[in-house]
CSV table of C-alpha atoms in Angstrom, one decimal:
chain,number,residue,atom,x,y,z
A,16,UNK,CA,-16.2,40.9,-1.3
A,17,UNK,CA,-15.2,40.6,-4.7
A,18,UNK,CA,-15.5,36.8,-6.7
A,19,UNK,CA,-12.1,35.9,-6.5
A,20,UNK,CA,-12.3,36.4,-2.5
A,21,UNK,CA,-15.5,34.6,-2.9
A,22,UNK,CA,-14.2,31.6,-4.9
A,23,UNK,CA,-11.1,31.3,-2.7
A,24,UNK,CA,-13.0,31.2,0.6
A,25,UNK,CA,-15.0,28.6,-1.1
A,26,UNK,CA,-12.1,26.2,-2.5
A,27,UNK,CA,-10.8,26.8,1.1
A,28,UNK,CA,-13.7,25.6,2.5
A,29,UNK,CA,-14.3,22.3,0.2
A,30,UNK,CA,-10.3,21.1,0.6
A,31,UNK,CA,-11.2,21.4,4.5
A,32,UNK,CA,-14.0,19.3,4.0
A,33,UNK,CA,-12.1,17.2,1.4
A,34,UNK,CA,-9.9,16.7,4.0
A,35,UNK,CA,-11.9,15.8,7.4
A,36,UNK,CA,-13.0,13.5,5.3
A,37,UNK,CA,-10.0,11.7,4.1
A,38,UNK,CA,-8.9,11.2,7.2
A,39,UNK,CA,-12.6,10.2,9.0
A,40,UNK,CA,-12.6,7.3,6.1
A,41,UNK,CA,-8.7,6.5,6.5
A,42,UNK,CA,-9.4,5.4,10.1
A,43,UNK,CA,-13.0,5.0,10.7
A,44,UNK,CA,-12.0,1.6,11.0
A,45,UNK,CA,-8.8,1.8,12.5
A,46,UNK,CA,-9.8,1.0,16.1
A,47,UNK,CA,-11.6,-1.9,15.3
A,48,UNK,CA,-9.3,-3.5,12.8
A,49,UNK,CA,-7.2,-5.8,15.5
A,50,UNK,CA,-10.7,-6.9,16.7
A,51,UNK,CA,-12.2,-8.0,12.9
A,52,UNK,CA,-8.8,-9.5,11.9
A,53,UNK,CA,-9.3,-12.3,14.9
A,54,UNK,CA,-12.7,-12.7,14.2
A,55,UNK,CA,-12.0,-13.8,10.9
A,56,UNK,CA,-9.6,-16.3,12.4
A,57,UNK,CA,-6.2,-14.8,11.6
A,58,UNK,CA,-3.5,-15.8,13.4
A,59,UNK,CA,-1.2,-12.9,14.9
A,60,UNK,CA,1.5,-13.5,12.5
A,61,UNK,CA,-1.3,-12.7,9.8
A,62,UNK,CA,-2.5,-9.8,11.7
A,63,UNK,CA,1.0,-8.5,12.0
A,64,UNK,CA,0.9,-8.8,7.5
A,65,UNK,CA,-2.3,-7.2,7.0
A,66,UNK,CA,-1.1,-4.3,10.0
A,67,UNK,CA,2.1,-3.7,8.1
A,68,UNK,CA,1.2,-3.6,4.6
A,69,UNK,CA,-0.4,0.1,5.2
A,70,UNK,CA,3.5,1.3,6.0
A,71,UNK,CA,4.6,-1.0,3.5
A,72,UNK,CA,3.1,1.3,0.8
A,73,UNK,CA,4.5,4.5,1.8
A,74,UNK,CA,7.7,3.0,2.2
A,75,UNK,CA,7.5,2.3,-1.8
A,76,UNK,CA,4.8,5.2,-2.8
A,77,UNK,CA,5.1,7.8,-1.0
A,78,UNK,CA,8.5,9.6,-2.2
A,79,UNK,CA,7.8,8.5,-5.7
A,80,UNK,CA,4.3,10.0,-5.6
A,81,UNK,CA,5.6,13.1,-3.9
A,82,UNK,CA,8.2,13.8,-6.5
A,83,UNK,CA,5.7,13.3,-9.5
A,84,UNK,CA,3.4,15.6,-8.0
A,85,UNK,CA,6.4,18.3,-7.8
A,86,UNK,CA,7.4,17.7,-11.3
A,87,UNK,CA,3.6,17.8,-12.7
A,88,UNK,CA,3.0,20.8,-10.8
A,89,UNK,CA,-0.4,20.2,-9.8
A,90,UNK,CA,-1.8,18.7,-6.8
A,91,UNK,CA,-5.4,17.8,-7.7
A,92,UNK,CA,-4.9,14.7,-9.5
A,93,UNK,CA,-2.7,13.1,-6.3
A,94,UNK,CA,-5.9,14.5,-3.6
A,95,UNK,CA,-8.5,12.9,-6.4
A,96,UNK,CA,-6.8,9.7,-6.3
A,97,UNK,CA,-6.4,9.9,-2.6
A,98,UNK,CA,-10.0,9.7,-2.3
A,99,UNK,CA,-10.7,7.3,-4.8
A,100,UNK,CA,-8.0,5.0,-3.1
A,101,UNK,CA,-9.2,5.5,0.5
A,102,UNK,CA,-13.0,4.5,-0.7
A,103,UNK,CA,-11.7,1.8,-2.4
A,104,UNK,CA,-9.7,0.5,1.0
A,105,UNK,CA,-13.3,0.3,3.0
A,106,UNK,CA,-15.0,-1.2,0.2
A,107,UNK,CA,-12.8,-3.8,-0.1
A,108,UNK,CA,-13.2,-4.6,3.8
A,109,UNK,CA,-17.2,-4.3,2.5
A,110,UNK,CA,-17.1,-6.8,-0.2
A,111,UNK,CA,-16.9,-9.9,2.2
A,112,UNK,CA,-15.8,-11.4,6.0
A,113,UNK,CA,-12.3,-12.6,3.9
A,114,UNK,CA,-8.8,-12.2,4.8
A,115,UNK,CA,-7.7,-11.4,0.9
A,116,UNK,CA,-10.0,-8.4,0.9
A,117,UNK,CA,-9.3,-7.5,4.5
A,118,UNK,CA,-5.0,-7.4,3.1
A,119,UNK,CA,-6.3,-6.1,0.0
A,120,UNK,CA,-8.2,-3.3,1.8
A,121,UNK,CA,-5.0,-2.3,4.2
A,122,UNK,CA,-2.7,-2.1,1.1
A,123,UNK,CA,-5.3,0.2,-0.8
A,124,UNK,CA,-5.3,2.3,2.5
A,125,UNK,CA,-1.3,2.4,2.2
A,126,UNK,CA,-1.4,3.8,-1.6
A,127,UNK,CA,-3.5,6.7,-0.1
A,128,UNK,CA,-1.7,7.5,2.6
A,129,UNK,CA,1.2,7.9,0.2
A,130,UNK,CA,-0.8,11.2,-1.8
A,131,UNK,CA,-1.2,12.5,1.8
A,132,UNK,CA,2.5,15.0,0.7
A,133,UNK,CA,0.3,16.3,-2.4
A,134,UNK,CA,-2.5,17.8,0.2
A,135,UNK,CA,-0.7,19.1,2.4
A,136,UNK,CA,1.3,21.3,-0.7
A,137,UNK,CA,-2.1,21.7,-1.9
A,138,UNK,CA,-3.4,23.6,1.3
A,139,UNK,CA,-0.4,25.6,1.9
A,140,UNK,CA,-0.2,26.8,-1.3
A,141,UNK,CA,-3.9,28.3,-0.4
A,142,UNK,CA,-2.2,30.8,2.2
A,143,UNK,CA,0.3,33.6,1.4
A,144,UNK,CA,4.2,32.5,1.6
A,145,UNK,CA,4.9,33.7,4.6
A,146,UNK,CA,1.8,32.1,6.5
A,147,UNK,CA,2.9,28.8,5.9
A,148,UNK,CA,3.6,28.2,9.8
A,149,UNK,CA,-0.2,28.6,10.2
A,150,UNK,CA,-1.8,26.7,7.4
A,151,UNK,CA,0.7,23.9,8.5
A,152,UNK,CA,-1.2,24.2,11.8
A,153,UNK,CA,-4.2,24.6,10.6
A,154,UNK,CA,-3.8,21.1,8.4
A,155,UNK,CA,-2.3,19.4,11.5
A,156,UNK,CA,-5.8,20.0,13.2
A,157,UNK,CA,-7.7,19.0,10.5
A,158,UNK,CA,-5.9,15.6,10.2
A,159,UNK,CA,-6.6,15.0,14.6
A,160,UNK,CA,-10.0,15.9,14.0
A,161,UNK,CA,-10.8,13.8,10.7
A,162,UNK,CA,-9.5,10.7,12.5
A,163,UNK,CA,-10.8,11.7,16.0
A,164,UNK,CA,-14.4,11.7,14.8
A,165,UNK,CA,-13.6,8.3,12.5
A,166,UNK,CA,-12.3,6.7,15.3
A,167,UNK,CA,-14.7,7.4,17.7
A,168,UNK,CA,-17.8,6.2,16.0
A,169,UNK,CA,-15.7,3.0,14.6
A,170,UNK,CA,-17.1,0.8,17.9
A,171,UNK,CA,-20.5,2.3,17.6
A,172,UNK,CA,-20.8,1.3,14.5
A,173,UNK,CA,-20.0,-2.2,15.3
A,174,UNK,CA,-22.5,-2.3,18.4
A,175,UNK,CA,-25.5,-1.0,16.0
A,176,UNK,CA,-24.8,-2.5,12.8
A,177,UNK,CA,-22.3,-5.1,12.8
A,178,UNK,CA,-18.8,-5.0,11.3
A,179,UNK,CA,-19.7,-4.1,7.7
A,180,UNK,CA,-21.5,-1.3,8.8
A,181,UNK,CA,-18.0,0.2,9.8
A,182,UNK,CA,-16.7,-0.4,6.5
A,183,UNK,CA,-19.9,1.0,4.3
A,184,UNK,CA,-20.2,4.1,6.3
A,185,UNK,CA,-15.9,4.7,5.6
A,186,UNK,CA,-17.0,3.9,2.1
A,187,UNK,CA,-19.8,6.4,1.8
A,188,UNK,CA,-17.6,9.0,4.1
A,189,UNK,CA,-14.4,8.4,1.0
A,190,UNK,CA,-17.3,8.7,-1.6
A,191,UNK,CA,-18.3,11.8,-0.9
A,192,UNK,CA,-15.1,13.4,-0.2
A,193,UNK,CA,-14.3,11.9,-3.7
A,194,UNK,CA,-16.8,13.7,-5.6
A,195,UNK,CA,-16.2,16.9,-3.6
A,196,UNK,CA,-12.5,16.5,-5.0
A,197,UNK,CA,-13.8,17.2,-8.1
A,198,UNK,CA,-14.8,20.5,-7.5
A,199,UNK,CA,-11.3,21.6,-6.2
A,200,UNK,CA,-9.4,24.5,-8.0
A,201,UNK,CA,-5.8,24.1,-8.5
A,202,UNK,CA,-4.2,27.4,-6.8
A,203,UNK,CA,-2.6,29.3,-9.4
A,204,UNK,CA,1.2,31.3,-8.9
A,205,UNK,CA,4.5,29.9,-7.9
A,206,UNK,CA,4.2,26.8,-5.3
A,207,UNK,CA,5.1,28.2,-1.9
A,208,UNK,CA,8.2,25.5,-1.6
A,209,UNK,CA,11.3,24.1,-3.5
A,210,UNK,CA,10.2,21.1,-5.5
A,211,UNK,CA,10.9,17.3,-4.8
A,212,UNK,CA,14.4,16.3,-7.1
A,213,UNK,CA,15.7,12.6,-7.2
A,214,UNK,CA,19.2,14.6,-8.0
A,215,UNK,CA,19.4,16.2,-4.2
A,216,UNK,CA,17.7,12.8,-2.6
A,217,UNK,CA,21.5,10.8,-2.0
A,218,UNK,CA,22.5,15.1,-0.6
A,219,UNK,CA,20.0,14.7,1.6
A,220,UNK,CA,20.4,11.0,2.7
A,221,UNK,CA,23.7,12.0,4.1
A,222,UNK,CA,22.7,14.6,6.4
A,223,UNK,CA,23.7,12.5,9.8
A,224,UNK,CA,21.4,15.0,11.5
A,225,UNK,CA,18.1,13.9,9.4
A,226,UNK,CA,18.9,10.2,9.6
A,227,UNK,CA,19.1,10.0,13.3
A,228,UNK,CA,15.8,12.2,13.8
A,229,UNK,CA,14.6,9.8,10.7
A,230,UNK,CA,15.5,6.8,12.9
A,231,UNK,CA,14.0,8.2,16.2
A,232,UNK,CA,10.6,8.8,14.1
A,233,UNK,CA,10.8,5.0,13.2
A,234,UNK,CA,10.8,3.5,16.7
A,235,UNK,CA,7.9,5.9,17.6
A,236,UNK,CA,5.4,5.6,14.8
A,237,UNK,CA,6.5,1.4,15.5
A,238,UNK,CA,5.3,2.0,19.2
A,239,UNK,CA,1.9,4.0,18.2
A,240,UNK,CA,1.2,1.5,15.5
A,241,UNK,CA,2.1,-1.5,17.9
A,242,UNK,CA,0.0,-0.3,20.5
A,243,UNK,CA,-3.7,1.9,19.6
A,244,UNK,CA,-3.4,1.3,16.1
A,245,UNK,CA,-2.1,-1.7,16.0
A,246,UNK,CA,-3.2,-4.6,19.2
A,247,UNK,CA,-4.5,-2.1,21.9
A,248,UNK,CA,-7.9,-2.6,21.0
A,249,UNK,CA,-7.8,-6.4,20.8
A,250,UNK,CA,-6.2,-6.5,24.1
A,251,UNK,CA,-8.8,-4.5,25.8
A,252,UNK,CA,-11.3,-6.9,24.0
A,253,UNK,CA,-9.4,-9.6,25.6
A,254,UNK,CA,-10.3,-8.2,29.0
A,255,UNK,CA,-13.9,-8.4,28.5
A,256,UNK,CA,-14.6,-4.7,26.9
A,257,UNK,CA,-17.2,-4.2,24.3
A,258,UNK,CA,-17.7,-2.0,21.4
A,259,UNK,CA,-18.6,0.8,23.1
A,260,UNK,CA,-16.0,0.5,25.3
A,261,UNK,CA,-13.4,1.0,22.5
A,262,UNK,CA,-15.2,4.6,21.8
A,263,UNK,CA,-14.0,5.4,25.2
A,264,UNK,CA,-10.8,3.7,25.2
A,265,UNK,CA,-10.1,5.9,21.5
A,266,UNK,CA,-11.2,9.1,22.8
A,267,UNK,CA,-9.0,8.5,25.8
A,268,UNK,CA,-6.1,8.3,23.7
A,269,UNK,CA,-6.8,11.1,21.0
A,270,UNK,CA,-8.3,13.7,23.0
A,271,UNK,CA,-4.6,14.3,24.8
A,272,UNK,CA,-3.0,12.9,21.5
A,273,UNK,CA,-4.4,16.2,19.9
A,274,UNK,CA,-3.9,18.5,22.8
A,275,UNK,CA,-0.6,17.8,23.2
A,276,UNK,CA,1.0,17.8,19.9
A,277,UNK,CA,-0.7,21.1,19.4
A,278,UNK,CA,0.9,22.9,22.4
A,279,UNK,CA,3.9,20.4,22.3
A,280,UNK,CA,6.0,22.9,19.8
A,281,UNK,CA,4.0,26.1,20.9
A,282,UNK,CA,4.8,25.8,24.9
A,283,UNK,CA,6.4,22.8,25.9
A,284,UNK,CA,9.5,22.7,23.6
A,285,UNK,CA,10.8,26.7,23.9
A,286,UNK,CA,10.1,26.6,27.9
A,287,UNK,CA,11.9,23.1,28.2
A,288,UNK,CA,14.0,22.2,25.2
A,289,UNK,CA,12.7,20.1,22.3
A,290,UNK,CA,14.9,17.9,23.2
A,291,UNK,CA,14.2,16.7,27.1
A,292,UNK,CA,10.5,17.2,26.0
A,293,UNK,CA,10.9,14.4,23.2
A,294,UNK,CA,13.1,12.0,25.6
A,295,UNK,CA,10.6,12.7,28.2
A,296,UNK,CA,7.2,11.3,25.5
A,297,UNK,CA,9.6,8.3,24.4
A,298,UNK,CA,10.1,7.2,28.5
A,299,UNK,CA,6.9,7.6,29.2
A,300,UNK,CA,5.4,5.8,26.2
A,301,UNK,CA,7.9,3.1,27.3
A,302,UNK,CA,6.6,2.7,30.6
A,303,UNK,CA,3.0,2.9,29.5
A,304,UNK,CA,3.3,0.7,26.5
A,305,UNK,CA,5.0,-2.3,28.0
A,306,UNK,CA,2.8,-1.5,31.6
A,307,UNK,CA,-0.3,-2.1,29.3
A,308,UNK,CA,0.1,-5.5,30.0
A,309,UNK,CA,0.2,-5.2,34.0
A,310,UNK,CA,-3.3,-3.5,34.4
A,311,UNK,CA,-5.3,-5.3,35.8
A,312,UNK,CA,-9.0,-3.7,34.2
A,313,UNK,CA,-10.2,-2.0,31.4
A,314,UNK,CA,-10.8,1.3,33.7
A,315,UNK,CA,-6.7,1.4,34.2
A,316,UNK,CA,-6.3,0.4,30.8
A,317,UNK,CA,-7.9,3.9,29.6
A,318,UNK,CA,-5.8,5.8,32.4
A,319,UNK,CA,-2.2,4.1,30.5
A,320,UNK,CA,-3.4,4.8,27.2
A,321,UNK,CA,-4.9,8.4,27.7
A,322,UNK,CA,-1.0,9.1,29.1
A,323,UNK,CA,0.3,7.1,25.7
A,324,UNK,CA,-1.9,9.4,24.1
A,325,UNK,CA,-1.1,12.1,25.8
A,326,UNK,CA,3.0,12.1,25.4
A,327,UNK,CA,3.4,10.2,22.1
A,328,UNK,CA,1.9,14.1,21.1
A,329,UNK,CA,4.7,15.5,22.4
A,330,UNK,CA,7.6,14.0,20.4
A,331,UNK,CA,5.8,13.4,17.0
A,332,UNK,CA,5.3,16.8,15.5
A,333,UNK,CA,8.6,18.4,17.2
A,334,UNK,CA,10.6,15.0,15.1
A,335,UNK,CA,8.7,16.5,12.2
A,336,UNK,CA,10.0,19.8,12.8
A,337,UNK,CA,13.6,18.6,14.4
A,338,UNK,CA,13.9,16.9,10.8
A,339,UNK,CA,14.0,19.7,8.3
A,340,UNK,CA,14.3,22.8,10.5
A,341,UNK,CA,18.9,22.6,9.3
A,342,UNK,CA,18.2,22.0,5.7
A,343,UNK,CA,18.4,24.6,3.5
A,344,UNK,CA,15.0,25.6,2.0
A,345,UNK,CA,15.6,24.4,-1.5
A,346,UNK,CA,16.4,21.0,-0.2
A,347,UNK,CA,13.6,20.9,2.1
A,348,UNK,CA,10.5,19.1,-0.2
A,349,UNK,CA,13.1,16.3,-0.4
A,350,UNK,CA,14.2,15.7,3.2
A,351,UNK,CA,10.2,16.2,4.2
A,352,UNK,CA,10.1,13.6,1.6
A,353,UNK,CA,12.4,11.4,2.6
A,354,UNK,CA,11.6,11.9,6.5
A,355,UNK,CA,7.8,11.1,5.6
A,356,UNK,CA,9.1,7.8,3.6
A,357,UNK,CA,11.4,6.5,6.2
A,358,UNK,CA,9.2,6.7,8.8
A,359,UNK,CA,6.6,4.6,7.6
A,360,UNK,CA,9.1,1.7,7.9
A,361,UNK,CA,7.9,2.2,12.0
A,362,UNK,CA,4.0,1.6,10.9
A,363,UNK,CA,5.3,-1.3,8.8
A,364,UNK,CA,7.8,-3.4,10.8
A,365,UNK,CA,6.1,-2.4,14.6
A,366,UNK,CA,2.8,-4.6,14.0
A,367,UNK,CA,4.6,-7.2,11.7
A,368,UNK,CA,7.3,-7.7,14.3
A,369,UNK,CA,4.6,-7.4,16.7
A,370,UNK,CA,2.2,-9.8,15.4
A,371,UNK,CA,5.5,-12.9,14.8
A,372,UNK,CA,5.9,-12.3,19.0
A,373,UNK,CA,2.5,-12.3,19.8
A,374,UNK,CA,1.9,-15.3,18.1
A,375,UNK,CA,5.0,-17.0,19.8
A,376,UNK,CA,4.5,-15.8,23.4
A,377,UNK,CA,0.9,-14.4,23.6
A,378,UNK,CA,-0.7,-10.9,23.2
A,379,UNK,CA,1.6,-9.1,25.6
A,380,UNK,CA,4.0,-9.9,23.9
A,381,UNK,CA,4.0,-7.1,21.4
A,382,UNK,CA,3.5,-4.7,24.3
A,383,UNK,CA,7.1,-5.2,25.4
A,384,UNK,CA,8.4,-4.5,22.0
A,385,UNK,CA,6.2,-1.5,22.2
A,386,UNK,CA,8.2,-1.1,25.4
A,387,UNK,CA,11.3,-1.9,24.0
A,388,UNK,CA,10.9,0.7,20.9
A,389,UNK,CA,10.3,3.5,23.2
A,390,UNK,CA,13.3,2.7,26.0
A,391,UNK,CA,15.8,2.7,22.7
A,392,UNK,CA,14.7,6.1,21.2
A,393,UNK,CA,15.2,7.6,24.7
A,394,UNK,CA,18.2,6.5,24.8
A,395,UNK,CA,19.5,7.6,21.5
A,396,UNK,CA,17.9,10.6,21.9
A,397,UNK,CA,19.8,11.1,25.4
A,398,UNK,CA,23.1,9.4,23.6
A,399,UNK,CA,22.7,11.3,20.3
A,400,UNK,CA,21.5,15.2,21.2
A,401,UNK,CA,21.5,15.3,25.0
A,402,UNK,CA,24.5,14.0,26.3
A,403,UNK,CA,26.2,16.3,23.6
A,404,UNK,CA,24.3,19.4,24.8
A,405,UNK,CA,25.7,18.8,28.3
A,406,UNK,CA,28.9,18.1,27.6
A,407,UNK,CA,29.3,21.8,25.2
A,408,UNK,CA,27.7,23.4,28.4
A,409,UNK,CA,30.4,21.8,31.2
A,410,UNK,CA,33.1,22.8,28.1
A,411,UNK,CA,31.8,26.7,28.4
A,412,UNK,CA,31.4,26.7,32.0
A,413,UNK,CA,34.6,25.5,32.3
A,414,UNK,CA,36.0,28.4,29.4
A,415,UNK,CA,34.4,31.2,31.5
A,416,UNK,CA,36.0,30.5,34.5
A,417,UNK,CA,39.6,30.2,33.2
């Protein structure tokens, strides 16, 4: 192994690390975040705010950042800040039991979510052109994982140590991924995709195709980030669980979260259809989401949310395929782009709207939007791409046989 190989393998194996880390930090104190807003006496409404402003962000940043990247060429700068950002966001939650730095913290969060476009270039640009399929793959398992293990020690950390020790150990998890950014090397040749333009954005805004897949992908990140990253955890607090029990009540939902939206696009879609298989996750989550509220213990409560978990992965990464796979490949940076901004609307406008009804009819509330969200994009989908489907096969039948 000559140094190049050697060097490579070991940039590899820091942005991996980089990485895990990123995400561990972004979320480490995801599950708890419901829980800690009420503690520090904030009214639903509130909640909703501080919930939203994380999607808020990327609805502003996230293109913008995206495109800058592109034009600069280099992706280090946008990963650094990443880092610096998501430390930043815990330490803020750190610096004191307030709701300022609690919103403060959640906005910060929001700005790095937005350089998330710059590491995923970043990594692919790590693996030859035309294994671009597999480091995608490979940096959709690295995000599950990152947040998995974040997520799970979030009510541990609680139980042992209190709420700040949540927010410290994010802190010292961003810190450490920060300085490891450092020792990133930019990967040198052409950039494995078409970059970001502002001139094809208003092309690609009207592709009718991309806007109703965009739309779809609204409704479902509003139902995740209504329902276990949003008020699931202070609901199952509200029905007497403890700290520990939101470990379990996590791992219930990411373990089949994962699982599914690995072999969702790998088995599921090209036995089924992508189609049925997404109308299928969007019913389901309906049922589940809304049903959260007619449990009637926190033992059910894990079975309804490791089934949310388990077939919100199965329409999430196929609307992230669904969305560009039409566009030509020069116009693709921008519709990712523009997919990744339009979505976040869904992790804005879920909890906010979420947080107004809970505070007007109670906790459950929210749930029925969740509910709501999910019965709608099932319908379009059925409306939109189904129902068409069916209709051009009775058409050929009907050709054949004359």
């Amino acid at each position: 192994m000559n140094n190049n190989q050697r060097s490579h393998r070991l940039n590899h194996a820091i942005f991996i690390l980089v990485t895990i880390l990123y995400w561990c930090s972004l979320y480490v104190y995801v599950p708890i975040l419901s829980p800690y807003l009420e503690h520090l006496g904030a009214s639903y409404t509130m909640m909703g705010v501080v919930l939203g402003s994380y999607g808020l962000m990327q609805i502003i940043l996230r293109l913008p950042l995206g495109i800058a990247s592109d034009r600069l060429k280099r992706r280090k700068p946008y990963v650094v800040l990443g880092m610096l950002t998501v430390t930043l966001s815990c330490l803020c939650f750190a610096m004191g039991e307030q709701l300022g730095w609690a919103l403060a913290g959640r906005i910060m969060a929001g700005i790095s979510a937005s350089t998330w476009v710059a590491f995923t270039v970043m990594y692919a640009s790590l693996y030859r052109k035309e294994e671009a399929t597999r480091a995608m793959g490979m940096i959709s398992l690295l995000t599950a994982a990152g947040q998995l293990i974040g997520m799970s020690v979030s009510g541990l950390l609680v139980e042992t140590g209190g709420w700040a020790a949540t927010f410290w150990a994010g802190t010292i998890i961003g810190l450490v991924g920060f300085a490891l950014a450092f020792a990133l090397k930019e990967p040198k040749g052409e950039m494995h995709r078409a970059p970001m333009r502002y001139e094809d954005l208003f092309a690609v805004m009207k592709d009718r195709l991309l806007l109703k897949v965009s739309t779809l992908s609204i409704l479902a990140h509003g139902v995740l980030f209504i329902t276990m990253f949003g008020f699931t955890p202070s609901y199952a607090l509200s029905m007497g669980a403890d700290q520990f029990d939101l470990t379990l009540l996590v791992l219930a939902f990411m373990i089949p979260h994962a699982l599914t939206a690995y072999y969702s696009g790998r088995l599921l879609a090209p036995r089924f259809g992508a189609w049925p298989v997404v109308m299928t996750g969007f019913v389901v989550s309906a049922i589940c989401s809304a049903g959260t509220t007619l449990v009637p213990g926190f033992g059910l409560l894990v079975a309804t949310q490791a089934i949310n978990g388990c077939v919100q992965g199965l329409h999430l990464p196929l609307l992230l395929g669904l969305s560009i796979e039409h566009i030509p490949d020069e116009k693709r940076a921008t519709a990712m782009g523009f997919y990744q901004a339009v979505y976040a609307i869904g992790m804005f406008a879920g909890p906010f709207l979420a947080g107004g009804l809970n505070e007007w009819g109670g906790l459950k509330s929210g749930f029925y939007l969740a509910g709501a969200l999910g019965l709608t994009a099932a319908v379009l989908t059925r409306v939109w791409f189904m129902a068409k489907s069916k209709r051009s096969a009775v058409r050929h039948v009907r050709e054949e046989r004359m």
